[in-house]
XYZ file of C-alpha atoms in Angstrom:
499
model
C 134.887 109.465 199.394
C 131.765 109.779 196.823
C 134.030 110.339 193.722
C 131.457 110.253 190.374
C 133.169 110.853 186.844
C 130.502 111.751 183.954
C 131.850 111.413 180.546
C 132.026 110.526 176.895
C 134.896 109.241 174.643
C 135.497 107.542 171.489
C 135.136 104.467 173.365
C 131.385 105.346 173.983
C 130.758 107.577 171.026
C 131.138 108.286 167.379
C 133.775 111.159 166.524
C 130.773 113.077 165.641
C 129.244 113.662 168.633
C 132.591 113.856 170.249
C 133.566 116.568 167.431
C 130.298 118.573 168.232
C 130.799 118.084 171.915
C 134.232 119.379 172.055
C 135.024 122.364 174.669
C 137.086 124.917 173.632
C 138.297 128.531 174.807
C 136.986 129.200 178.232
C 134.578 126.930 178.463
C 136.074 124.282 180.880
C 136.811 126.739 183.474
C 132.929 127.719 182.908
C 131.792 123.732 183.457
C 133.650 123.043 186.616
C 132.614 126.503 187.730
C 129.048 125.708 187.057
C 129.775 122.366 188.310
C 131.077 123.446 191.636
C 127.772 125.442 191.675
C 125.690 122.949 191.787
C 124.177 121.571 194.623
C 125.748 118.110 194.754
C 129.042 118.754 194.454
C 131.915 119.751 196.700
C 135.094 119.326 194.095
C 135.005 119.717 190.463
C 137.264 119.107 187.724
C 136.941 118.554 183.887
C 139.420 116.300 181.786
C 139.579 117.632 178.453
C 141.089 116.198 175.079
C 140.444 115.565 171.579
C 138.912 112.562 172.163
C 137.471 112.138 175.299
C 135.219 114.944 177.761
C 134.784 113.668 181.724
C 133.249 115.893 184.478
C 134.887 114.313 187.893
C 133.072 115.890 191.177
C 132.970 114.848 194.971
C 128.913 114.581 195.118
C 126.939 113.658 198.401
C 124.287 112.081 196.096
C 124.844 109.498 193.467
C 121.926 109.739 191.627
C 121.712 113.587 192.290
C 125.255 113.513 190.877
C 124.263 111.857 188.079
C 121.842 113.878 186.922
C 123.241 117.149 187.630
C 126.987 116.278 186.280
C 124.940 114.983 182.648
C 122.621 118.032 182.456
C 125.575 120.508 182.971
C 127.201 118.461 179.991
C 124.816 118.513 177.862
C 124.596 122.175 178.462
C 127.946 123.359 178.106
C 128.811 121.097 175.092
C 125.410 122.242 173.629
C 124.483 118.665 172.243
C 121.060 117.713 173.829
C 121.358 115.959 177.188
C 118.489 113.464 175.075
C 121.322 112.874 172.215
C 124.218 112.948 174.802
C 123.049 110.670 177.122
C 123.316 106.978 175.343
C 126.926 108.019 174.473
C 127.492 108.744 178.329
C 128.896 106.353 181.079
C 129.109 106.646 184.684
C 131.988 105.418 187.017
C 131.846 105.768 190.987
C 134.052 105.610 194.056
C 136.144 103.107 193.391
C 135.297 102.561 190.238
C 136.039 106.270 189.258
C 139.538 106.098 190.670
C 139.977 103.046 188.522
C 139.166 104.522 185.334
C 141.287 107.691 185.625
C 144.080 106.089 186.632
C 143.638 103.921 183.467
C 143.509 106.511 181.337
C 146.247 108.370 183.074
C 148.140 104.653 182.119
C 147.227 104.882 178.637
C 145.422 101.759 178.812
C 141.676 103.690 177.533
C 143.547 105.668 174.941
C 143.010 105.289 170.999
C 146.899 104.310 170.548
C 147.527 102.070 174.126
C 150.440 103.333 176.040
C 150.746 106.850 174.358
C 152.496 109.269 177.044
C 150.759 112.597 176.272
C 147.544 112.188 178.111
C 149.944 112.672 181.852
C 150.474 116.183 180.731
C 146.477 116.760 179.627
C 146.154 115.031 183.491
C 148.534 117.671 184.520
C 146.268 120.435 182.661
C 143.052 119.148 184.128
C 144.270 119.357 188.132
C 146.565 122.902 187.356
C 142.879 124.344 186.081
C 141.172 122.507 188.982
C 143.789 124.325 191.121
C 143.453 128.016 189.595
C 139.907 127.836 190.147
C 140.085 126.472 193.646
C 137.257 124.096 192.307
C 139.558 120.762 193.060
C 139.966 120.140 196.731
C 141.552 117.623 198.899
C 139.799 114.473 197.072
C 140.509 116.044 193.940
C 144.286 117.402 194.578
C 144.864 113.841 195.869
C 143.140 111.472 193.067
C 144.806 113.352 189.941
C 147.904 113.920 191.820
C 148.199 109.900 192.575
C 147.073 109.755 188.838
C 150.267 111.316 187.880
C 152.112 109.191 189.999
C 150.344 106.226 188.516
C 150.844 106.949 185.156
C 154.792 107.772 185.782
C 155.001 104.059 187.578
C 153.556 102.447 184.829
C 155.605 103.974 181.973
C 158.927 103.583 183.864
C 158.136 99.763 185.014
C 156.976 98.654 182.342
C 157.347 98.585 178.067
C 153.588 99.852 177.557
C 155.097 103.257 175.351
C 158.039 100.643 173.816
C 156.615 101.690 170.651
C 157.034 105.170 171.368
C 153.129 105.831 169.677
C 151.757 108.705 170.110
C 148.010 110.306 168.522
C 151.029 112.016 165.980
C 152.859 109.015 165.016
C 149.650 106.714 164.633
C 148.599 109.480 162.026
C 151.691 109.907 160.202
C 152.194 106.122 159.779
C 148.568 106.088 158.356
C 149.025 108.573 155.928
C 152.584 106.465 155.201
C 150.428 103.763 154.531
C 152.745 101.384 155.517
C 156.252 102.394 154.318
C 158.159 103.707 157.040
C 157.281 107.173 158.230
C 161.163 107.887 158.052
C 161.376 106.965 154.440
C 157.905 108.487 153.480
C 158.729 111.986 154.965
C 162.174 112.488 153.911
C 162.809 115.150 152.153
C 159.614 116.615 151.958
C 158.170 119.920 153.015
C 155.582 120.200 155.855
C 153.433 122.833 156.945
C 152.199 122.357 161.135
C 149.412 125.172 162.255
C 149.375 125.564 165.444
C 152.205 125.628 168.132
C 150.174 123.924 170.971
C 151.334 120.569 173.003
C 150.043 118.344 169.694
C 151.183 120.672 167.245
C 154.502 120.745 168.789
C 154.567 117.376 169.310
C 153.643 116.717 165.384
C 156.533 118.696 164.677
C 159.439 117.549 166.465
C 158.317 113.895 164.980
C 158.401 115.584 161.395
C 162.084 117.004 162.066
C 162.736 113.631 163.504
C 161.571 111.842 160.390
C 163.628 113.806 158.317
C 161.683 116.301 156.361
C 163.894 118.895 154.496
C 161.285 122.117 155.368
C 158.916 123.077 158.275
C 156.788 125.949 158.420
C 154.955 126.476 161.688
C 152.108 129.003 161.490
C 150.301 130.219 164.653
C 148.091 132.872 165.911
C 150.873 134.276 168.071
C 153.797 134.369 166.060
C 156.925 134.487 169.106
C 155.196 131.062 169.610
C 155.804 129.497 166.926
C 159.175 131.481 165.973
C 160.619 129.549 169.494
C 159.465 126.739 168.037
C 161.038 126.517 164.947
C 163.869 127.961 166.220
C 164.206 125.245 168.954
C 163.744 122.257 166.082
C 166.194 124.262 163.989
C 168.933 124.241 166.886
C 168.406 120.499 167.325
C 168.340 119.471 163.967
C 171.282 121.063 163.383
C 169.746 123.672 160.732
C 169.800 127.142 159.382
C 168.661 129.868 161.447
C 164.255 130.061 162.028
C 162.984 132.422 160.582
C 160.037 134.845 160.139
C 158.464 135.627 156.959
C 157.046 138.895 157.023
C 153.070 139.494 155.971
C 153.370 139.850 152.104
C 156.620 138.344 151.194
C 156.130 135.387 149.061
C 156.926 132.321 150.995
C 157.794 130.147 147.887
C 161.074 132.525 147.993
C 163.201 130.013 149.982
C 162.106 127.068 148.066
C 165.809 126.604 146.612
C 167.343 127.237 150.033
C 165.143 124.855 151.332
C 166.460 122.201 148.605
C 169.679 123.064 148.999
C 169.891 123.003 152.692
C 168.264 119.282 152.796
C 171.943 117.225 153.215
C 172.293 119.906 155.810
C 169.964 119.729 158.033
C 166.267 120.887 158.932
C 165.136 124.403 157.726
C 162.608 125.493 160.278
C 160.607 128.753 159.505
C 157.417 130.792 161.456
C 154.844 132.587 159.957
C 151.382 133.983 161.025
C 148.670 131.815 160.736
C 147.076 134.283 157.718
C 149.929 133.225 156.031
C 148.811 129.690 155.837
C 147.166 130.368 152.047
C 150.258 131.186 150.889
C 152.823 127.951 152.371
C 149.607 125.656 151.398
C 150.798 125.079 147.761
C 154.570 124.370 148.639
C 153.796 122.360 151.433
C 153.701 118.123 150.811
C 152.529 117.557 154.497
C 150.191 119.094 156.646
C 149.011 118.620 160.137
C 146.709 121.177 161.805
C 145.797 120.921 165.903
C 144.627 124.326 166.809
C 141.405 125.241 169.266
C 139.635 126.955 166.232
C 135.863 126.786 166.551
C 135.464 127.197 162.548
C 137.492 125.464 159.772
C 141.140 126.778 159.600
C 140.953 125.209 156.216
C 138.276 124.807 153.617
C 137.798 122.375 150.522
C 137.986 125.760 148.368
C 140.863 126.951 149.931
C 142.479 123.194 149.423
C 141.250 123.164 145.917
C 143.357 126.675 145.495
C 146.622 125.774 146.533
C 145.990 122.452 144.963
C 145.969 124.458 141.415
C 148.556 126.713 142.576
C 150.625 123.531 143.248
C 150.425 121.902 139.888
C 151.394 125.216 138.525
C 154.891 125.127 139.861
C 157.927 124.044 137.988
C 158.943 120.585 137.556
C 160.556 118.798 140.356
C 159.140 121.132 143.461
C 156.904 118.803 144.166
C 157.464 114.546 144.942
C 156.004 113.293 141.485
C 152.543 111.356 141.565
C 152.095 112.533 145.723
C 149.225 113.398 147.309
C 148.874 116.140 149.718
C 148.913 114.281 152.787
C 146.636 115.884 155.516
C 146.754 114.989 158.983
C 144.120 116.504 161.419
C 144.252 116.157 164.848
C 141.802 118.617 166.267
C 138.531 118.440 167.920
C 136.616 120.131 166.741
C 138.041 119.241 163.210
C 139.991 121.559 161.608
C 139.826 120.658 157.692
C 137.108 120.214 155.921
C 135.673 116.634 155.771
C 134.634 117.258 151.844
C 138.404 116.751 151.386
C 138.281 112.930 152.062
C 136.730 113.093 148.529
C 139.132 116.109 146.906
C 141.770 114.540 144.258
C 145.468 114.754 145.173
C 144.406 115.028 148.910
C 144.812 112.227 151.577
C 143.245 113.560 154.277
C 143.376 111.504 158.047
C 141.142 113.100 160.730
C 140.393 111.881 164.412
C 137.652 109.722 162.916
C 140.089 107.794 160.586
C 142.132 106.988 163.398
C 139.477 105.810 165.556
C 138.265 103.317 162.607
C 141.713 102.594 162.026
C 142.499 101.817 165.897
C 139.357 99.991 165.878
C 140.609 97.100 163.322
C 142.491 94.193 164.843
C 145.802 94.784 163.145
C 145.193 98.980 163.000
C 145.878 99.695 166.894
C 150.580 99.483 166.993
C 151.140 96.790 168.877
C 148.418 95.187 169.981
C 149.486 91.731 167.975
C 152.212 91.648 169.808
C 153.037 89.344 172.823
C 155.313 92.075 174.738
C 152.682 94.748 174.399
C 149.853 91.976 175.723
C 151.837 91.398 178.397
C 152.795 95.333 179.440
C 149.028 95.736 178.949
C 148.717 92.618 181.450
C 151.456 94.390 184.446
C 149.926 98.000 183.746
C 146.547 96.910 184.351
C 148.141 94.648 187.869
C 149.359 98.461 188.384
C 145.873 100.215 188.586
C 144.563 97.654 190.931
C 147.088 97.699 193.084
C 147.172 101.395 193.080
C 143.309 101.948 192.997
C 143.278 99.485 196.479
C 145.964 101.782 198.070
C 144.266 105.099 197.210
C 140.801 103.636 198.500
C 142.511 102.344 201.908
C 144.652 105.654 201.883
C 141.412 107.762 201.406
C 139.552 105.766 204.583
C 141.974 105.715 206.981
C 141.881 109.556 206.203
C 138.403 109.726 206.588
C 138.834 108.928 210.090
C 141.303 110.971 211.200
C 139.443 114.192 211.807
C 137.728 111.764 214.266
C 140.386 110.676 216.059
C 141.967 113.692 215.896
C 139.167 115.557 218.058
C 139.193 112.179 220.741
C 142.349 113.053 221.533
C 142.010 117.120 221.359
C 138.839 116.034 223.888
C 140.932 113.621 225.827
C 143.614 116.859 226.489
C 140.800 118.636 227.636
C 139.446 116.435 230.300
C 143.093 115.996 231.659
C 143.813 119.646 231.665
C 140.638 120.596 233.051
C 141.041 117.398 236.011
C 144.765 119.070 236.958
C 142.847 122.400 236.926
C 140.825 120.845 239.793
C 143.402 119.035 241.409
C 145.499 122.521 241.897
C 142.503 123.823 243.649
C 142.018 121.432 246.094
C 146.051 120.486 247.018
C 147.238 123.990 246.757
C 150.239 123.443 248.139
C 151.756 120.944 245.274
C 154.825 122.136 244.550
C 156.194 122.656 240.273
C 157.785 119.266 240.336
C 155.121 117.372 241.893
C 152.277 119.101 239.502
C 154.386 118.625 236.637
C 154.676 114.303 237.803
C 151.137 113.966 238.246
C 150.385 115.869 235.369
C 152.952 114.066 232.982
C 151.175 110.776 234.935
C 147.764 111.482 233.773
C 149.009 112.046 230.492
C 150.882 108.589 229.778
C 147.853 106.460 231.684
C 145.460 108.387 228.609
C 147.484 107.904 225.988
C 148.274 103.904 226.654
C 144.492 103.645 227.114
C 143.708 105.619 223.478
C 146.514 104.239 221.613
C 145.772 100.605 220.996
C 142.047 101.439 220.124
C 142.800 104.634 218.152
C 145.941 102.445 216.203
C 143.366 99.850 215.534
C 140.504 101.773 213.905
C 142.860 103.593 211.764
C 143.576 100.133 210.004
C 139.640 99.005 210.465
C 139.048 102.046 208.797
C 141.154 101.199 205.514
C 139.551 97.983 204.994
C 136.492 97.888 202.532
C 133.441 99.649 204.334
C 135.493 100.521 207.526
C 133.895 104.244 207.341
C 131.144 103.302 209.886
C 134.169 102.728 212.208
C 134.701 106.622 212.623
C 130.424 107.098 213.617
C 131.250 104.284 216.037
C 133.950 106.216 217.679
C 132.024 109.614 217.539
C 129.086 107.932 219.145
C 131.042 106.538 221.781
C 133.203 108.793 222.826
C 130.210 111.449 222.023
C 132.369 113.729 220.120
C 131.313 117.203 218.861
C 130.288 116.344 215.084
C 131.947 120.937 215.262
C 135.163 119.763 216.452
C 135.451 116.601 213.745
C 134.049 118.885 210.881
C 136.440 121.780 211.974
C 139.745 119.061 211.998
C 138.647 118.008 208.129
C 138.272 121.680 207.421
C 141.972 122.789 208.759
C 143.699 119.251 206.799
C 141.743 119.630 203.988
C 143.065 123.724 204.052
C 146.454 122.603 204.333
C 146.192 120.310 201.271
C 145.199 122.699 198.960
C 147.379 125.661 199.757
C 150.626 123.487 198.242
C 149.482 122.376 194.748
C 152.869 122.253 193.926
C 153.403 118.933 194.952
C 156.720 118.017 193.826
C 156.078 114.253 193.666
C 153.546 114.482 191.054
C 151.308 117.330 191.471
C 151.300 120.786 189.531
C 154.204 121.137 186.829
């Protein structure tokens, strides 16, 4: 295994490089492509999110690895490798499978124990998969990722606190009061109808807000998704508001239906102008490359907004902004706009960064879940490793015994031409003799470097064994070939692989 993971988070870098790093539309499946490319790798995948970037590859050459895997990102992320590189860091073999699973834990995240980084694992492998770039080290690291990741939030309290990237934003814009009391009744606007998107607005319906208008580029998306939060909130029908029909039209309804339950509404994301002046809340995660919303177009609806009638509006409020998207998708200038309260990826990290600012991490039970997670990784990171050399050698002992089959078979070959008069039973008894007195003579050593092999360093066991035995380096390569074959062509793994 020569497992090397490139990459950059906000644990190594500011949100601004991460911000102007950021991947979006295609180009993932166009860095593991490239990545696959290049000459030092045999596996690629990219793991992807809005606050983190890592190239993993199976490279024959560390330093070759190295290089390559941080010139490609410089490329594709189009900051200079020169810039990139003192925000990059470098984790291998062991080391690497450490770190993912980790992260796949929670334990490297900005809110520690938050549960939506398994299904941007899941992403990362499925894309890995569809571009037949991820291969048998690959399939089997994020795979056992999964696995990890599952173990750790179903042994132990490390997500007690429920946190996600959502709820660590809402309670900062709360500032304190419960995010419960401090969204009840109020109307919020969510663009977008992705995994975060989604996610911010079940936890709005949740907290009790009295309107939510989801706006998205493709409309059926977002209509299932109100519709869905309607049905479970026990609400009035979704609905779509037609282009041109003033949105402000259900305003009473909206009042009137709070005791009720949750009024849940679509729209088109050009419609987003129009809901910005009714809406009290507002969290935006879409893969936009350009602003989805300006400081003129906040400054609009802001005037729009003091134009309505007494009592539409929670008196003395802000407009509370929450943006979750990398690249960002509001307008930094309106961290300085009046009436706005605007928290972006960077406020978070600063936030996360201050002793009391991370949930939890105060407290005694979440030290301690930290404490049994992290006994998790090790353990699992020393199984994988052994699990990954004893494999290593199998191809080899594989072809010892394919080469052992052929010596008997070609010895009973002989013997039939010089006692030609052996009759079925007796061939069949000498043969089945042969047989046992090479497989008692194979089995002890061939059991015994399967578990040399798992120990640390036990790779040079298998060149031992081809040297001995002088084994076709063909035949071993051709074994790896066929398992590795077989791997791949099931990425539906249904104990942790492909969803």
């Amino acid at each position: 295994m020569s497992l090397l993971v490139v990459g950059l988070s906000h644990r190594s870098a500011p949100v601004s490089v991460l911000e102007r790093a950021a991947l979006v539309g295609d180009e993932q499946a166009k860095l593991v492509q490239d990545t696959l490319a290049a000459e030092p790798a045999t596996e690629a995948a990219v793991l992807a999110t809005c606050n983190r970037i890592e190239l993993y590859a199976d490279v024959d050459k560390f330093h070759a690895g190295v290089a390559e895997l941080s010139t490609l990102l410089g490329q594709h992320t189009g900051v200079g490798l020169d810039e990139l590189t003192p925000y990059l860091y470098v984790h291998y073999e062991d080391r690497a499978v450490h770190h993912l699973f980790s992260v796949t834990c929670g334990l490297d995240s900005m809110v520690v124990g938050e549960g939506q980084i398994l299904g941007q694992i899941k992403d990362a492998l499925a894309l890995g998969q569809e571009l037949h770039t991820a291969g048998r080290l690959l399939n089997d690291l994020f795979q056992q990722a999964l696995r990890v990741g599952k173990r750790a939030h179903s042994e132990t309290g490390i997500d007690r606190a429920g946190q996600s990237l959502v709820t660590f934003g809402l309670e900062q814009l709360a500032q304190g009061a419960p995010v419960a009391e401090w969204a009840r009744g109020k109307r919020a606007l969510v663009i977008g109808a992705g995994s975060m998107s989604s996610l911010a607005a079940a936890t709005l319906a949740r907290a009790g807000v009295s309107e939510l208008v989801i706006a998205n580029r493709t409309l059926e998306r977002a209509l299932r998704l109100a519709e869905s939060l309607a049905q479970q909130h026990a609400a009035t029908p979704a609905a779509i508001i037609p282009a041109g029909e003033d949105a402000s039209a259900d305003a009473d309804t909206g009042a009137e239906t709070l005791r009720e339950g949750l009024v849940a509404r679509a729209v088109p994301r050009d419609r987003v102008s129009a809901e910005l002046p009714h809406a009290d809340i507002v969290v935006s995660c879409t893969g936009a490359t350009g602003l989805v919303l300006t400081a003129a177009e906040l400054r609009t609806a802001l005037a729009q907004r003091a134009a309505c009638p007494p009592g539409t509006h929670p008196a003395g409020a802000d407009v509370s902004l929450l943006d979750l998207a990398m690249p960002r998708d509001i307008d930094a200038a309106a961290h300085r706009i009046e009436g706005l309260h605007l928290i972006d990826i960077e406020s978070l990290a600063e936030a996360a960064a201050e002793p009391s600012g991370a949930p939890g991490s105060s407290a005694g039970a979440m030290a301690a879940d930290v404490d049994k997670v992290r006994t998790i990784v090790s353990e699992e990171v020393a199984a994988f490793g052994a699990a990954q050399r004893a494999a290593h050698i199998t191809p080899t002992v594989v072809a010892l015994r394919t080469m052992a089959a052929d010596v008997v078979a070609s010895e009973i070959a002989r013997l039939d031409g010089r006692l030609p008069d052996l009759d079925d039973k007796q061939r069949a008894e000498i043969t089945q003799t042969v047989r046992r007195v090479v497989d008692k003579l194979l089995h002890a050593p061939t059991v015994r470097v399967k578990q040399l092999a798992s120990t640390p360093g036990g790779a040079g066991y298998a060149d031992a064994l081809r040297e001995l035995f002088d084994l076709d380096p063909q035949a071993v390569a051709a074994v790896s070939r066929a398992d590795g074959s077989a791997r791949t062509a099931e990425p539906n793994d249904p104990k942790g692989g492909r969803a």
